[in-house]
Amino acid sequence: MNKKSLIRKINSRVSFDRETSTKVFNRIFELIKKSIVEDKSFEIEEFGEFNVEHRKMKTMIDFKVKAEVLLPPKDKLVFVPAHSMENRLNTEK
Amino acid sequence: MKKEDIVKIVAEEFNLSEVDVLNYFDDIFDVLIECFRKNKNVNISEFGKFLVRLRLNQEGVKEKIVTFSPVKKLADDVNYYFNNLSKVNLRTLDGKVLDDIAIQQRIDIDLPQDFEEFDIIEIEDVQDEEELLKDYLEPIIEIEEEVVIKEEHIETIKELESKDIKVKEEITPELEIQKVEEHVDTVAEVKEHIDVIEEEKPEEDEHIEVIEEESKDLNIEQEITQEKEVEEKSFDVETEMKSFLLEHISLKGKEKGTPEIDEYTIVSKEDEKKETGDVVEDISIQEISEKREVDSEEDILSKENYEEEIEEITTERDKIIEEISNRELELSDFKKEEGTLAEKEEILGDVTDKEKPGDEKIDHEKEEELPAPKELDKVAITDVEDVKEEIEKIFAERNKILSEIVELNLDKPELDEKTLPEEQAEPQEVIDKQEVSKEVKSDEDEIVRMIEERQRILKKIQGLSIGEFKKSPGDEEVLNEEPEGNEESHKDINEENISKEKEEKTEKEAISECDDIKPEEELSVSLDDFEEGEVESIRSGIFSSNNIEEDINKILDERKKIIDNITNLELSVFDKLMEDSEKESSESVINQDIENLTKIKMNLGEADLKSVSESTVITQPEVEDAIDLPDPPLEFKIKKDVKELHDDIVEEDSDKVEEIPKDKYIEDPKNFDDIFIQDDQKVYARDNDEGYSNESKSSLRDNEDDDKKNEKKEDEHSDGKNEKSNKKSFTIPWMILSSLIV
């Protein structure tokens, strides 16, 4: 599913115009991104939580190069779904 | 930032109500969840992808899981601080180390490029140039402050160094004066310690006083020499260190109380103060500490020597006191013994008078000959040996005196028996058994003892016979026999041991005493009741109160054993009777079974039951006649059958069998078939296989199977010819009885 199809579905429920709905949609996700980058976490009730996790540097073997490689540290964005959503996915029909 | 903040911002930007925006926000994620439920992946541009995947749960059930992979831009934004980092090849799998690459890469990693950029970003965020200048100018100012602080620190250090020097000048003389005072205190304390030793010593022990005086002289000489050395020596650092180390000795004394200082010590203090101040100003603290370390070992050794000497003196003193106390105790014992003898016999008086001054002379001689305190151990050993020799001499003299007393007693036997108490007579016997036993006097003493023992025994036996053994009359007889024999045993002893001349006197005395003591006439018994072993034991003097108690215990044990044997016999007899009764009961059971059968017969009818009884009774002789096998198996079978019948009857209530309704049987049956016909509802004749119900057929088959099994068992014991007769004889009553039981 794309963004357009998503916005269509949402427009069926809401009385906004398509333009306004797209603008609102884009703006909401921009703000979510900003909060993730700044606060390194953003929680949406009954959906899930976006967290930034730090991974330490570690050594790995790269078989393409046939050498032991040291991976640098990095911050990774992780989505942790809510239990309510998991239940809805697995129980409701 | 939270959901509410986002809603407010969006509502303000687009002039929308917050409720609409909030509903829109909720609808977005509801639609996403619906898509996930439909296993549809959702791709939101410029944000990321939501992927739905199936995964096995812990229980083995598939579950839907949503994962999120952000867009690269978002991931880079999140991983902004580590974006420039890349992989580093440390080493190949062959083992070659790629040091050059690794070092270069590590250097790149270590370089704070990211942080420089971070600073630049902060600068970009700052709009005013003044703020930037402030940021760059502040560290310069800080450096200036640090420089100032350093300068101040240097100044303070200089001041402190100058102050330290002053402090050294101010403090060191005081400390050293204290040290000197403590040293003087130690000298005074040593004197006090000596005084304490003088006070503790007992006045009576002159020997100890001499030793302590010598020890004092030694200690005082050493102390005086030390004090002279202190005076003579200029108060260098070494002497000060010694005095400082001597403080440890004086710690105990200080805790108790400050000692008094003599004029000599006060003068020395004043001199020391003057001298030490000049000396210590020249010497630095480091030099003092070095010298302390060097001289500490020597001073410790000197202190330890003082302490060890004092300890040795105290230990020696304690040993000497113990030896003297032991000597005094021994002498006091001898004096008491000798004094008691001297009071009664004047002969001994001279001997004891000679011994007492002799001991004192020995003590004086020893005190004069006592060597230096270091040789006290040898002296103590020699003293002990001398004491032993004296004791041996005293014993020898004592034995001589006792022998003389015995001789005197022989001359005057009547007086000796009355005058000498029993307490004195007993130790005489203990010491001079061999010598005195040859004489006649010993016989008399033995007779007296035997009489006393006899009296005690009689009293004990009387008490026992009255108190404990009244319950068992058989034991009273046994116990009463023993004391009766004692009298005669004493008589035998008197006859054998005592000489003929003195037999009459002793017998008369013994008889007179025995007559006075005899409480009852029952105690007189003849010699025939007395065993030879017991007589011999009495002769040898073993027959004492302890032996009587042992004999009584033995008798009690025998009594218990007899009772146990009786109980065992009773039990065995009871078991035999029970076995006989069981046999009889088994026979009685058979008879009862027969009687029950007769009752059943009476119910069935006399005429036909006679034949039944005949069949049961007649079968045995037929088998006996026909078969050569022995009887027991057949009898056993009959009994077994009868017992089984009996048990079945008992289980199913004999009343039911007796109270069979009249409809179930015929009063005058002519044939067995009539009975079977009457009871054909449940019991049937073998010939009639028709009209069986399913249940009855199954029951009959079971019965038939049981019968077949019984027949097989019987066939094993019987021959083929007699099978038919036996079958008939056993089957008919079985059927009848089974029908009746049902």
GROMACS .gro file of C-alpha atoms in nm, chain B residues 47-428:
model
  382
  140PHE     CA    1   0.926   0.781   0.633
  141GLY     CA    2   0.968   0.409   0.585
  142LYS     CA    3   0.817   0.071   0.524
  143PHE     CA    4   0.596  -0.133   0.754
  144LEU     CA    5   0.640  -0.499   0.674
  145VAL     CA    6   0.414  -0.773   0.801
  146ARG     CA    7   0.581  -1.105   0.869
  147LEU     CA    8   0.481  -1.438   1.012
  148ARG     CA    9   0.681  -1.586   1.293
  149LEU     CA   10   0.646  -1.899   1.501
  150ASN     CA   11   0.553  -1.829   1.858
  151GLN     CA   12   0.703  -2.013   2.156
  152GLU     CA   13   0.394  -2.234   2.154
  153GLY     CA   14   0.453  -2.315   1.786
  154VAL     CA   15   0.171  -2.094   1.661
  155LYS     CA   16   0.226  -1.852   1.375
  156GLU     CA   17   0.198  -1.489   1.465
  157LYS     CA   18   0.196  -1.171   1.262
  158ILE     CA   19   0.475  -0.932   1.334
  159VAL     CA   20   0.516  -0.579   1.205
  160THR     CA   21   0.865  -0.454   1.135
  161PHE     CA   22   0.973  -0.110   1.030
  162SER     CA   23   1.259  -0.015   0.803
  163PRO     CA   24   1.315   0.357   0.788
  164VAL     CA   25   1.405   0.554   0.483
  165LYS     CA   26   1.776   0.614   0.438
  166LYS     CA   27   1.740   0.979   0.507
  167LEU     CA   28   1.564   0.910   0.834
  168ALA     CA   29   1.823   0.646   0.927
  169ASP     CA   30   2.104   0.886   0.850
  170ASP     CA   31   1.938   1.152   1.054
  171VAL     CA   32   1.908   0.914   1.345
  172ASN     CA   33   2.268   0.789   1.297
  173TYR     CA   34   2.399   1.136   1.238
  174TYR     CA   35   2.700   1.113   1.471
  175PHE     CA   36   2.830   0.787   1.325
  176ASN     CA   37   2.746   0.832   0.956
  177ASN     CA   38   3.103   0.902   0.851
  178LEU     CA   39   3.232   0.586   1.009
  179SER     CA   40   3.289   0.286   0.791
  180LYS     CA   41   3.404  -0.070   0.820
  181VAL     CA   42   3.766  -0.145   0.896
  182ASN     CA   43   3.946  -0.458   0.778
  183LEU     CA   44   4.155  -0.566   1.073
  184ARG     CA   45   4.313  -0.883   0.942
  185THR     CA   46   4.272  -1.137   0.668
  186LEU     CA   47   4.154  -1.486   0.737
  187ASP     CA   48   4.504  -1.613   0.654
  188GLY     CA   49   4.635  -1.428   0.957
  189LYS     CA   50   4.800  -1.132   0.790
  190VAL     CA   51   4.755  -0.826   0.997
  191LEU     CA   52   4.655  -0.521   0.809
  192ASP     CA   53   4.819  -0.283   1.049
  193ASP     CA   54   4.857   0.006   0.813
  194ILE     CA   55   4.496   0.011   0.721
  195ALA     CA   56   4.383  -0.050   1.071
  196ILE     CA   57   4.597   0.222   1.216
  197GLN     CA   58   4.491   0.469   0.955
  198GLN     CA   59   4.130   0.387   1.002
  199ARG     CA   60   4.166   0.396   1.374
  200ILE     CA   61   4.330   0.733   1.354
  201ASP     CA   62   4.041   0.851   1.145
  202ILE     CA   63   3.805   0.713   1.399
  203ASP     CA   64   3.986   0.865   1.687
  204LEU     CA   65   4.001   1.203   1.524
  205PRO     CA   66   3.717   1.415   1.648
  206GLN     CA   67   3.589   1.514   1.308
  207ASP     CA   68   3.234   1.461   1.412
  208PHE     CA   69   3.273   1.686   1.707
  209GLU     CA   70   3.423   1.962   1.488
  210GLU     CA   71   3.124   1.943   1.267
  211PHE     CA   72   2.906   1.945   1.572
  212ASP     CA   73   3.069   2.267   1.680
  213ILE     CA   74   3.010   2.413   1.341
  214ILE     CA   75   2.646   2.319   1.357
  215GLU     CA   76   2.612   2.497   1.685
  216ILE     CA   77   2.773   2.799   1.528
  217GLU     CA   78   2.526   2.778   1.242
  218ASP     CA   79   2.241   2.771   1.485
  219VAL     CA   80   2.370   3.078   1.656
  220GLN     CA   81   2.261   3.383   1.464
  221ASP     CA   82   2.446   3.664   1.634
  222GLU     CA   83   2.815   3.708   1.583
  223GLU     CA   84   2.861   3.838   1.933
  224GLU     CA   85   2.753   3.509   2.077
  225LEU     CA   86   3.003   3.333   1.856
  226LEU     CA   87   3.276   3.566   1.972
  227LYS     CA   88   3.180   3.502   2.330
  228ASP     CA   89   3.207   3.131   2.273
  229TYR     CA   90   3.555   3.169   2.128
  230LEU     CA   91   3.668   3.432   2.376
  231GLU     CA   92   3.562   3.250   2.690
  232PRO     CA   93   3.834   2.984   2.676
  233ILE     CA   94   4.101   3.256   2.641
  234ILE     CA   95   3.973   3.422   2.952
  235GLU     CA   96   3.970   3.092   3.131
  236ILE     CA   97   4.334   3.038   3.048
  237GLU     CA   98   4.422   3.374   3.195
  238GLU     CA   99   4.239   3.280   3.513
  239GLU     CA  100   4.426   2.954   3.529
  240VAL     CA  101   4.753   3.139   3.496
  241VAL     CA  102   4.648   3.363   3.778
  242ILE     CA  103   4.559   3.070   3.988
  243LYS     CA  104   4.893   2.913   3.916
  244GLU     CA  105   5.069   3.230   4.021
  245GLU     CA  106   4.862   3.240   4.336
  246HIS     CA  107   4.938   2.878   4.392
  247ILE     CA  108   5.309   2.944   4.360
  248GLU     CA  109   5.278   3.226   4.608
  249THR     CA  110   5.087   3.012   4.848
  250ILE     CA  111   5.345   2.739   4.812
  251LYS     CA  112   5.619   2.983   4.895
  252GLU     CA  113   5.426   3.110   5.191
  253LEU     CA  114   5.358   2.760   5.307
  254GLU     CA  115   5.721   2.665   5.274
  255SER     CA  116   5.819   2.964   5.483
  256LYS     CA  117   5.545   2.880   5.729
  257ASP     CA  118   5.652   2.520   5.740
  258ILE     CA  119   5.997   2.626   5.834
  259LYS     CA  120   5.854   2.839   6.108
  260VAL     CA  121   5.631   2.558   6.218
  261LYS     CA  122   5.930   2.329   6.232
  262GLU     CA  123   6.109   2.579   6.447
  263GLU     CA  124   5.807   2.615   6.667
  264ILE     CA  125   5.695   2.256   6.699
  265THR     CA  126   6.006   2.043   6.705
  266PRO     CA  127   6.146   2.162   7.041
  267GLU     CA  128   5.819   2.094   7.214
  268LEU     CA  129   5.792   1.749   7.071
  269GLU     CA  130   6.144   1.665   7.168
  270ILE     CA  131   6.094   1.795   7.519
  271GLN     CA  132   5.796   1.566   7.549
  272LYS     CA  133   6.010   1.280   7.435
  273VAL     CA  134   6.272   1.357   7.697
  274GLU     CA  135   6.004   1.380   7.962
  275GLU     CA  136   5.870   1.044   7.859
  276HIS     CA  137   6.216   0.895   7.880
  277VAL     CA  138   6.252   1.030   8.231
  278ASP     CA  139   5.913   0.886   8.312
  279THR     CA  140   6.027   0.546   8.196
  280VAL     CA  141   6.321   0.554   8.438
  281ALA     CA  142   6.085   0.641   8.720
  282GLU     CA  143   5.845   0.370   8.615
  283VAL     CA  144   6.116   0.107   8.621
  284LYS     CA  145   6.184   0.206   8.980
  285GLU     CA  146   5.817   0.181   9.060
  286HIS     CA  147   5.804  -0.161   8.902
  287ILE     CA  148   6.084  -0.271   9.130
  288ASP     CA  149   5.898  -0.130   9.430
  289VAL     CA  150   5.592  -0.327   9.329
  290ILE     CA  151   5.799  -0.644   9.316
  291GLU     CA  152   5.930  -0.568   9.662
  292GLU     CA  153   5.577  -0.524   9.793
  293GLU     CA  154   5.449  -0.842   9.638
  294LYS     CA  155   5.716  -1.069   9.785
  295PRO     CA  156   5.614  -1.246  10.107
  296GLU     CA  157   5.793  -1.155  10.424
  297GLU     CA  158   5.830  -1.513  10.537
  298ASP     CA  159   6.035  -1.622  10.240
  299GLU     CA  160   6.381  -1.496  10.316
  300HIS     CA  161   6.518  -1.688  10.024
  301ILE     CA  162   6.304  -1.489   9.784
  302GLU     CA  163   6.407  -1.163   9.941
  303VAL     CA  164   6.771  -1.242   9.881
  304ILE     CA  165   6.701  -1.320   9.517
  305GLU     CA  166   6.498  -1.009   9.467
  306GLU     CA  167   6.760  -0.791   9.626
  307GLU     CA  168   7.013  -0.929   9.387
  308SER     CA  169   6.783  -0.875   9.095
  309LYS     CA  170   6.711  -0.521   9.215
  310ASP     CA  171   7.077  -0.448   9.240
  311LEU     CA  172   7.125  -0.567   8.886
  312ASN     CA  173   6.834  -0.366   8.750
  313ILE     CA  174   6.918  -0.055   8.945
  314GLU     CA  175   7.278  -0.071   8.833
  315GLN     CA  176   7.165  -0.099   8.474
  316GLU     CA  177   6.926   0.190   8.515
  317ILE     CA  178   7.186   0.410   8.682
  318THR     CA  179   7.429   0.338   8.405
  319GLN     CA  180   7.165   0.433   8.150
  320GLU     CA  181   7.092   0.757   8.332
  321LYS     CA  182   7.462   0.839   8.349
  322GLU     CA  183   7.491   0.775   7.982
  323VAL     CA  184   7.199   1.009   7.923
  324GLU     CA  185   7.375   1.276   8.121
  325GLU     CA  186   7.710   1.224   7.960
  326LYS     CA  187   7.589   1.208   7.605
  327SER     CA  188   7.499   1.526   7.432
  328PHE     CA  189   7.134   1.507   7.333
  329ASP     CA  190   7.185   1.393   6.983
  330VAL     CA  191   6.921   1.253   6.758
  331GLU     CA  192   7.016   0.899   6.849
  332THR     CA  193   6.946   0.949   7.215
  333GLU     CA  194   6.621   1.120   7.132
  334MET     CA  195   6.515   0.830   6.919
  335LYS     CA  196   6.599   0.589   7.197
  336SER     CA  197   6.391   0.792   7.434
  337PHE     CA  198   6.110   0.798   7.179
  338LEU     CA  199   6.119   0.422   7.152
  339LEU     CA  200   6.128   0.385   7.528
  340GLU     CA  201   5.788   0.552   7.532
  341HIS     CA  202   5.634   0.216   7.451
  342ILE     CA  203   5.763   0.079   7.778
  343SER     CA  204   5.610   0.361   7.973
  344LEU     CA  205   5.266   0.336   7.809
  345LYS     CA  206   5.131   0.095   8.067
  346GLY     CA  207   5.255   0.312   8.348
  347LYS     CA  208   5.100   0.624   8.194
  348GLU     CA  209   4.762   0.459   8.166
  349LYS     CA  210   4.765   0.385   8.537
  350GLY     CA  211   4.886   0.728   8.639
  351THR     CA  212   5.165   0.978   8.589
  352PRO     CA  213   5.470   0.884   8.792
  353GLU     CA  214   5.650   1.119   9.027
  354ILE     CA  215   5.964   1.285   8.896
  355ASP     CA  216   6.277   1.312   9.103
  356GLU     CA  217   6.497   1.619   9.134
  357TYR     CA  218   6.751   1.450   8.915
  358THR     CA  219   6.500   1.409   8.635
  359ILE     CA  220   6.380   1.770   8.665
  360VAL     CA  221   6.732   1.898   8.633
  361SER     CA  222   6.795   1.677   8.336
  362LYS     CA  223   6.480   1.809   8.170
  363GLU     CA  224   6.593   2.167   8.196
  364ASP     CA  225   6.932   2.080   8.052
  365GLU     CA  226   6.774   1.880   7.778
  366LYS     CA  227   6.539   2.158   7.672
  367LYS     CA  228   6.827   2.392   7.615
  368GLU     CA  229   7.038   2.145   7.430
  369THR     CA  230   6.768   1.982   7.218
  370GLY     CA  231   6.639   2.311   7.082
  371ASP     CA  232   6.974   2.398   6.929
  372VAL     CA  233   7.032   2.057   6.789
  373VAL     CA  234   6.697   2.005   6.629
  374GLU     CA  235   6.696   2.336   6.453
  375ASP     CA  236   7.002   2.227   6.257
  376ILE     CA  237   6.868   1.886   6.166
  377SER     CA  238   6.591   1.843   5.914
  378ILE     CA  239   6.298   1.609   5.956
  379GLN     CA  240   6.413   1.376   5.681
  380GLU     CA  241   6.742   1.314   5.852
  381ILE     CA  242   6.562   1.242   6.176
  382SER     CA  243   6.334   0.990   6.012
  383GLU     CA  244   6.628   0.814   5.848
  384LYS     CA  245   6.810   0.792   6.176
  385ARG     CA  246   6.500   0.665   6.349
  386GLU     CA  247   6.475   0.378   6.105
  387VAL     CA  248   6.840   0.290   6.161
  388ASP     CA  249   6.832   0.309   6.540
  389SER     CA  250   6.487   0.162   6.599
  390GLU     CA  251   6.610  -0.199   6.588
  391GLU     CA  252   6.878  -0.145   6.849
  392ASP     CA  253   6.640   0.034   7.084
  393ILE     CA  254   6.380  -0.238   7.051
  394LEU     CA  255   6.638  -0.497   7.144
  395SER     CA  256   6.734  -0.301   7.455
  396LYS     CA  257   6.369  -0.275   7.559
  397GLU     CA  258   6.309  -0.641   7.499
  398ASN     CA  259   6.610  -0.726   7.715
  399TYR     CA  260   6.466  -0.527   8.005
  400GLU     CA  261   6.128  -0.694   7.970
  401GLU     CA  262   6.277  -1.040   7.940
  402GLU     CA  263   6.487  -0.996   8.252
  403ILE     CA  264   6.184  -0.880   8.449
  404GLU     CA  265   5.980  -1.175   8.325
  405GLU     CA  266   6.256  -1.420   8.412
  406ILE     CA  267   6.279  -1.283   8.764
  407THR     CA  268   5.906  -1.309   8.815
  408THR     CA  269   5.892  -1.667   8.685
  409GLU     CA  270   6.179  -1.773   8.906
  410ARG     CA  271   6.015  -1.606   9.199
  411ASP     CA  272   5.689  -1.794   9.138
  412LYS     CA  273   5.872  -2.124   9.113
  413ILE     CA  274   6.052  -2.069   9.440
  414ILE     CA  275   5.728  -1.973   9.614
  415GLU     CA  276   5.562  -2.292   9.492
  416GLU     CA  277   5.851  -2.507   9.610
  417ILE     CA  278   5.851  -2.346   9.950
  418SER     CA  279   5.477  -2.385   9.985
  419ASN     CA  280   5.506  -2.753   9.895
  420ARG     CA  281   5.781  -2.798  10.151
  421GLU     CA  282   5.576  -2.629  10.416
  422LEU     CA  283   5.279  -2.849  10.345
  423GLU     CA  284   5.490  -3.164  10.365
  424LEU     CA  285   5.652  -3.054  10.686
  425SER     CA  286   5.317  -2.960  10.835
  426ASP     CA  287   5.182  -3.307  10.753
  427PHE     CA  288   5.479  -3.472  10.912
  428LYS     CA  289   5.457  -3.251  11.214
  429LYS     CA  290   5.093  -3.335  11.263
  430GLU     CA  291   5.155  -3.707  11.240
  431GLU     CA  292   5.456  -3.690  11.463
  432GLY     CA  293   5.279  -3.458  11.707
  433THR     CA  294   4.993  -3.698  11.751
  434LEU     CA  295   5.232  -3.979  11.815
  435ALA     CA  296   5.443  -3.769  12.051
  436GLU     CA  297   5.147  -3.686  12.266
  437LYS     CA  298   5.077  -4.051  12.323
  438GLU     CA  299   5.431  -4.175  12.340
  439GLU     CA  300   5.713  -3.980  12.491
  440ILE     CA  301   5.970  -4.171  12.292
  441LEU     CA  302   5.868  -4.009  11.973
  442GLY     CA  303   5.891  -3.664  12.125
  443ASP     CA  304   6.266  -3.665  12.120
  444VAL     CA  305   6.279  -3.766  11.757
  445THR     CA  306   6.041  -3.494  11.641
  446ASP     CA  307   6.226  -3.234  11.840
  447LYS     CA  308   6.541  -3.335  11.662
  448GLU     CA  309   6.380  -3.318  11.321
  449LYS     CA  310   6.228  -2.973  11.351
  450PRO     CA  311   6.548  -2.779  11.412
  451GLY     CA  312   6.717  -2.993  11.152
  452ASP     CA  313   6.474  -2.866  10.888
  453GLU     CA  314   6.531  -2.510  10.988
  454LYS     CA  315   6.904  -2.561  10.966
  455ILE     CA  316   6.867  -2.706  10.624
  456ASP     CA  317   6.661  -2.408  10.514
  457HIS     CA  318   6.918  -2.164  10.647
  458GLU     CA  319   7.196  -2.350  10.482
  459LYS     CA  320   7.011  -2.343  10.157
  460GLU     CA  321   6.942  -1.977  10.180
  461GLU     CA  322   7.308  -1.912  10.240
  462GLU     CA  323   7.412  -2.137   9.957
  463LEU     CA  324   7.164  -1.996   9.711
  464PRO     CA  325   7.340  -1.887   9.394
  465ALA     CA  326   7.262  -1.606   9.154
  466PRO     CA  327   6.911  -1.589   9.010
  467LYS     CA  328   7.018  -1.736   8.677
  468GLU     CA  329   7.118  -2.065   8.853
  469LEU     CA  330   6.793  -2.106   9.043
  470ASP     CA  331   6.671  -2.399   8.837
  471LYS     CA  332   6.961  -2.617   8.947
  472VAL     CA  333   6.911  -2.512   9.306
  473ALA     CA  334   6.544  -2.601   9.291
  474ILE     CA  335   6.623  -2.950   9.167
  475THR     CA  336   6.877  -3.009   9.444
  476ASP     CA  337   6.625  -2.886   9.703
  477VAL     CA  338   6.366  -3.132   9.585
  478GLU     CA  339   6.612  -3.418   9.606
  479ASP     CA  340   6.704  -3.318   9.960
  480VAL     CA  341   6.341  -3.307  10.057
  481LYS     CA  342   6.288  -3.656   9.918
  482GLU     CA  343   6.579  -3.787  10.119
  483GLU     CA  344   6.440  -3.624  10.431
  484ILE     CA  345   6.100  -3.775  10.368
  485GLU     CA  346   6.253  -4.119  10.326
  486LYS     CA  347   6.439  -4.077  10.652
  487ILE     CA  348   6.122  -3.969  10.829
  488PHE     CA  349   5.936  -4.274  10.695
  489ALA     CA  350   6.211  -4.505  10.815
  490GLU     CA  351   6.204  -4.355  11.162
  491ARG     CA  352   5.830  -4.370  11.166
  492ASN     CA  353   5.832  -4.740  11.079
  493LYS     CA  354   6.078  -4.804  11.358
  494ILE     CA  355   5.855  -4.621  11.603
  495LEU     CA  356   5.553  -4.818  11.491
  496SER     CA  357   5.737  -5.143  11.540
  497GLU     CA  358   5.828  -5.033  11.889
  498ILE     CA  359   5.465  -4.944  11.955
  499VAL     CA  360   5.360  -5.288  11.840
  500GLU     CA  361   5.605  -5.445  12.076
  501LEU     CA  362   5.475  -5.236  12.362
  502ASN     CA  363   5.120  -5.332  12.269
  503LEU     CA  364   5.211  -5.695  12.276
  504ASP     CA  365   5.332  -5.654  12.628
  505LYS     CA  366   5.007  -5.479  12.722
  506PRO     CA  367   4.737  -5.605  12.486
  507GLU     CA  368   4.438  -5.509  12.695
  508LEU     CA  369   4.542  -5.148  12.727
  509ASP     CA  370   4.627  -5.113  12.359
  510GLU     CA  371   4.290  -5.229  12.239
  511LYS     CA  372   4.116  -4.976  12.455
  512THR     CA  373   4.354  -4.683  12.432
  513LEU     CA  374   4.437  -4.686  12.064
  514PRO     CA  375   4.151  -4.569  11.851
  515GLU     CA  376   4.048  -4.746  11.534
  516GLU     CA  377   4.175  -4.468  11.313
  517GLN     CA  378   4.531  -4.518  11.432
  518ALA     CA  379   4.511  -4.894  11.413
  519GLU     CA  380   4.411  -4.903  11.048
  520PRO     CA  381   4.717  -4.722  10.909
  521GLN     CA  382   4.943  -4.945  11.119
   0.00000   0.00000   0.00000
